[in-house]
Amino acid sequence: MTSTLSFEVFPPNTQIGTSKLFKTLKELQQLKPDFISVTCSNNRQTIEETTLKVADYIHNQLQVPTIAHLPAAYLQKEQVAALLQQLDQSGIHQILALRGDILPEQTPKEDFVYASDLIAYIKNIAPQFHVSGACYPEIHPESANRVTDIKHLQQKVTVGCEQLITQLFFDNDLFYQFQESCYLADIKVPILAGIMPVVNRKQALRLVKTTNTKLPRKFLAILEKYEHDPVALKEAGLAYAIDQIIDLATQDVAGIHLYTMNNAEVAKHIWHHTKNVLNGQVKVG
Ligand code: FAD
């Protein structure tokens, strides 16, 4: 069985950052990924100028399939309908439907309380869209326990979610346990494993703060031992991600979704060391 390989990028805040991203995307295109997904900030008013612009470039200029992220907690139905129309006109028919984080200083709108509300809405008014959803091997931080979290995930799939992409994780065993729970709950859609290669200490510490992710002993040892040696830390961080991917591919994971942090060099390194293991889907040359 082959596993897909896809990348995530984020639209930068500046014009210079955007032209740099377009250069990065050209390099990612060479790796022939199954798709590239584009994140979308929850508090940005101008999705058209950020996510949609980058997704349009990937789909129409680079001819690479793309998934546009769409967090909807602060959107109303008419706004989502207009965005869907724009995506449709650009030929983009893949969406990662999200609720998005609730910002402490901003009350969310009431149209899309949960991602499942958005998924149901999209499938109702624009069934031509292929809809993915987010999932959390270590449980979404707001969930009381695994059982309710899986129940809500099941609801996403029931209303039309066709693929799941996980939050990043560093312990594959937690992913396998999560996969099993999904299977037992009759969630049979492909689950792509989100892998983030950690290449510096600051990045790793930020991740621990902002996500619910546990750092296994082996990973913590890397951070500690190479604390003052950024080159060695990067080498070890990349090797760790490669090791995770090889294990996942060996266990027939549906796909690897690489959080690239807009770093083509890192993506190329990972691709180079896993392309034969992932096999088939990643076409060389
Ligand atoms: P939901 O699926 O709605 O879940 C949110 C919480 O509500 C969970 O605890 C869930 O268990 C609970 N819940 C769900 N349904 C119900 C119900 N019926 N009753 C009671 N409780 C319920 N954020 C961005 O802003 N932009 C991005 O581009 C982005 N990309 C992401 C990509 C991936 C792969 C992942 C994993 C996350 C991404 N996020 C992004 C973060 C995401 O928006 C946050 O994690 C957010 O807090 C939850 O979004 P969700 O779609 O998972 O929400």
XYZ file of C-alpha atoms and ligand atoms in Angstrom:
338
model
C 0.000 0.000 0.000
C 1.258 3.495 -0.821
C 0.899 6.603 1.322
C 0.258 10.072 -0.067
C 2.552 13.014 0.632
C 1.178 16.527 0.940
C 2.417 19.848 2.268
C 0.952 22.695 4.318
C 1.979 26.310 3.762
C 0.749 29.562 5.307
C 0.190 32.931 3.599
C 2.699 35.446 5.002
C 1.716 38.914 6.233
C 3.867 40.920 3.859
C 4.253 41.352 0.107
C 7.928 40.282 0.305
C 6.898 37.216 2.274
C 4.343 36.338 -0.406
C 6.855 36.516 -3.278
C 9.208 34.378 -1.190
C 6.391 31.891 -0.671
C 5.725 31.700 -4.428
C 9.411 30.762 -4.910
C 9.095 28.125 -2.193
C 5.962 26.750 -3.856
C 7.806 26.316 -7.156
C 10.347 24.183 -5.314
C 7.602 22.165 -3.630
C 5.953 21.624 -7.026
C 9.104 19.765 -8.178
C 8.411 17.140 -5.493
C 5.049 16.335 -7.119
C 3.016 16.322 -3.891
C -0.515 14.927 -3.857
C -1.711 18.360 -2.747
C -0.602 21.528 -0.997
C -2.911 22.999 1.639
C -3.022 26.697 2.513
C -3.866 27.832 6.033
C -6.214 30.682 6.778
C -5.994 33.032 9.718
C -9.090 33.164 11.874
C -8.933 36.900 12.467
C -8.108 38.087 8.978
C -10.807 39.954 7.139
C -9.214 39.444 3.750
C -9.256 35.745 2.991
C -9.380 36.613 -0.720
C -6.023 38.396 -0.538
C -4.325 35.666 1.470
C -5.501 32.056 1.372
C -7.458 32.284 -1.877
C -4.654 34.101 -3.708
C -2.057 31.509 -2.698
C -4.406 28.577 -3.391
C -5.228 30.021 -6.817
C -1.511 30.278 -7.640
C -0.907 26.656 -6.593
C -3.890 25.321 -8.516
C -3.802 27.443 -11.676
C -0.148 28.424 -12.122
C 1.606 25.387 -10.688
C -1.155 22.920 -11.577
C -0.860 21.212 -8.204
C -4.063 20.170 -6.387
C -4.708 22.459 -3.438
C -6.837 22.496 -0.302
C -7.985 25.865 1.035
C -8.390 25.983 4.831
C -11.584 27.688 5.932
C -12.124 28.505 9.626
C -15.713 29.721 9.907
C -16.428 30.683 13.528
C -16.310 34.372 12.559
C -18.049 34.021 9.204
C -21.707 34.138 8.244
C -23.451 31.882 5.774
C -23.501 34.496 2.997
C -19.745 35.049 3.346
C -19.031 31.324 3.129
C -21.324 31.015 0.101
C -19.415 33.856 -1.618
C -16.047 32.249 -0.818
C -17.234 28.908 -2.180
C -18.291 30.644 -5.365
C -14.877 32.244 -5.706
C -13.113 28.929 -5.127
C -15.396 27.277 -7.640
C -14.561 29.938 -10.242
C -10.842 29.334 -9.639
C -11.377 25.614 -10.168
C -10.508 24.776 -6.550
C -12.818 22.142 -5.092
C -11.060 20.992 -1.950
C -11.608 22.586 1.456
C -10.392 21.914 4.971
C -13.506 22.928 6.910
C -12.681 24.255 10.370
C -14.343 25.992 13.236
C -11.092 27.811 14.065
C -9.900 28.959 17.457
C -12.188 31.203 19.491
C -10.391 34.471 20.166
C -10.759 35.740 23.740
C -11.566 39.310 22.696
C -14.037 38.473 19.917
C -17.456 36.825 20.144
C -17.945 34.283 17.357
C -20.852 34.504 14.933
C -23.595 31.946 15.357
C -23.837 30.411 11.896
C -21.036 27.878 12.339
C -20.651 26.906 15.977
C -18.724 23.715 15.135
C -16.843 22.524 12.077
C -19.618 19.993 11.475
C -22.062 22.903 10.907
C -19.765 24.235 8.182
C -19.287 20.810 6.596
C -23.045 20.213 6.478
C -23.585 23.679 4.972
C -20.942 23.183 2.257
C -22.257 19.743 1.336
C -25.763 21.150 1.171
C -25.145 24.164 -1.062
C -22.045 23.022 -3.000
C -21.738 19.233 -3.015
C -19.030 19.397 -5.696
C -16.522 20.271 -2.952
C -14.382 17.558 -1.394
C -14.319 18.386 2.308
C -11.610 17.498 4.818
C -11.727 18.058 8.566
C -9.225 18.435 11.401
C -8.643 15.786 14.056
C -6.555 15.458 17.184
C -4.749 12.234 18.157
C -4.099 13.775 21.584
C -7.693 15.126 21.868
C -8.775 18.673 21.056
C -7.788 20.895 24.014
C -11.441 21.865 24.692
C -12.651 18.257 24.838
C -13.355 16.642 28.175
C -12.226 13.198 27.062
C -11.457 10.922 24.125
C -14.982 9.480 23.943
C -16.716 12.835 23.384
C -13.985 14.012 21.040
C -14.429 10.910 18.857
C -18.206 11.295 19.015
C -17.899 14.823 17.610
C -15.493 13.593 14.957
C -17.978 10.920 13.974
C -20.550 13.690 13.547
C -18.210 15.504 11.108
C -17.935 12.373 9.002
C -21.676 11.702 9.114
C -22.433 15.156 7.672
C -19.956 14.770 4.807
C -16.300 15.064 5.854
C -14.386 12.834 3.435
C -10.858 12.987 4.834
C -9.218 13.861 8.146
C -5.889 15.579 8.750
C -4.339 15.331 12.191
C -2.844 17.917 14.444
C 0.937 17.442 14.561
C 2.199 14.767 16.947
C 5.581 13.356 17.946
C 4.512 10.009 19.377
C 3.335 7.580 16.709
C 1.815 5.221 19.265
C -0.711 7.916 20.207
C -1.632 8.179 16.522
C -2.136 4.410 16.236
C -4.383 4.414 19.333
C -6.380 7.283 17.836
C -6.710 5.433 14.499
C -8.044 2.412 16.338
C -10.606 4.519 18.255
C -11.760 6.003 14.935
C -12.095 2.568 13.403
C -14.156 1.341 16.362
C -16.407 4.411 15.977
C -16.920 3.502 12.325
C -14.883 6.477 11.073
C -13.510 4.936 7.916
C -12.350 8.001 5.932
C -8.601 8.376 5.211
C -6.662 9.886 8.130
C -3.567 11.811 7.061
C -0.844 12.115 9.690
C 0.357 15.677 10.306
C 4.117 15.721 10.802
C 6.127 18.774 11.710
C 9.902 18.541 11.367
C 11.313 20.562 14.260
C 14.447 22.399 13.194
C 15.019 24.752 16.086
C 14.475 24.827 19.837
C 12.351 27.978 19.889
C 9.929 26.396 17.420
C 9.654 23.250 19.565
C 8.947 25.199 22.746
C 6.312 27.324 20.984
C 4.586 24.165 19.751
C 4.358 22.730 23.226
C 2.740 25.968 24.391
C 0.229 26.330 21.547
C -0.812 22.711 20.956
C -1.770 19.844 23.179
C 1.210 17.827 21.998
C 3.270 15.563 24.231
C 7.001 15.395 23.644
C 8.372 11.852 24.041
C 11.573 11.218 26.004
C 13.609 10.650 22.829
C 12.527 14.008 21.429
C 13.099 15.894 24.702
C 16.604 14.412 24.871
C 17.382 15.915 21.462
C 16.194 19.359 22.580
C 18.245 19.142 25.751
C 21.460 17.722 24.338
C 21.667 20.075 21.335
C 20.292 23.153 23.104
C 23.392 25.189 22.199
C 24.156 23.529 18.867
C 21.522 24.642 16.304
C 23.112 22.719 13.437
C 23.071 19.430 15.348
C 19.543 20.170 16.618
C 18.300 20.655 13.060
C 19.967 17.445 11.888
C 18.470 15.480 14.785
C 15.025 17.102 14.362
C 14.914 16.160 10.690
C 16.061 12.611 11.461
C 13.292 12.347 14.079
C 10.610 13.383 11.563
C 11.997 10.975 8.957
C 11.953 8.149 11.510
C 8.300 8.966 12.350
C 7.327 8.964 8.656
C 9.090 5.680 7.930
C 7.302 4.026 10.850
C 3.914 5.448 9.747
C 4.410 4.384 6.131
C 5.428 0.910 7.263
C 2.122 0.741 9.166
C 0.272 1.745 5.958
C -0.775 5.240 7.007
C -3.118 6.781 4.403
C -0.875 9.795 3.984
C 1.701 12.148 5.446
C 0.807 15.835 5.631
C 4.002 17.777 6.224
C 3.801 21.078 8.080
C 6.509 22.794 6.025
C 6.489 26.212 7.776
C 7.119 27.524 4.234
C 10.590 25.964 4.293
C 11.314 24.241 0.964
C 14.749 23.069 2.083
C 13.228 21.081 4.956
C 10.500 19.599 2.737
C 13.078 18.543 0.131
C 15.256 16.904 2.753
C 12.315 14.914 4.145
C 11.127 13.986 0.639
C 14.586 12.822 -0.363
C 14.813 10.485 2.641
C 11.292 9.030 2.460
C 10.274 9.008 -1.219
C 10.938 5.316 -1.760
C 9.231 4.334 1.467
C 6.133 6.371 0.652
C 6.458 4.973 -2.854
C 4.242 5.318 -5.896
C 2.372 8.494 -5.000
C 5.561 10.543 -4.983
C 6.695 10.416 -8.568
C 10.355 11.125 -9.166
C 11.421 13.422 -12.008
P -14.475 21.431 15.805
O -14.411 20.184 15.024
O -15.728 22.223 15.734
O -14.138 21.063 17.309
C -13.892 22.069 18.281
C -14.244 21.539 19.675
O -15.668 21.414 19.793
C -13.680 20.148 19.956
O -13.345 20.095 21.320
C -14.855 19.232 19.642
O -14.781 17.999 20.355
C -16.021 20.091 20.096
N -17.269 19.785 19.391
C -17.420 19.522 18.069
N -18.729 19.313 17.783
C -19.410 19.468 18.936
C -20.785 19.393 19.304
N -21.736 19.087 18.401
N -21.155 19.624 20.608
C -20.220 19.922 21.533
N -18.891 20.011 21.247
C -18.497 19.785 19.972
N -6.958 27.094 12.549
C -7.050 28.232 11.809
O -7.491 29.269 12.306
N -6.620 28.248 10.497
C -6.143 27.145 9.870
O -5.776 27.206 8.692
C -6.063 25.922 10.616
N -5.621 24.776 10.045
C -5.627 23.606 10.765
C -5.234 22.412 10.138
C -5.232 21.210 10.850
C -4.831 19.947 10.140
C -5.617 21.188 12.223
C -5.598 19.910 12.996
C -6.009 22.374 12.853
C -6.029 23.581 12.149
N -6.445 24.786 12.731
C -6.497 25.955 11.994
C -6.759 24.843 14.180
C -8.259 24.670 14.478
O -8.981 25.727 13.898
C -8.442 24.674 15.998
O -7.892 23.517 16.557
C -9.857 24.894 16.513
O -9.796 25.103 17.913
C -10.818 23.742 16.281
O -11.227 23.662 14.979
P -12.013 22.334 14.476
O -12.379 22.551 13.096
O -11.233 21.118 14.823
O -13.294 22.442 15.436
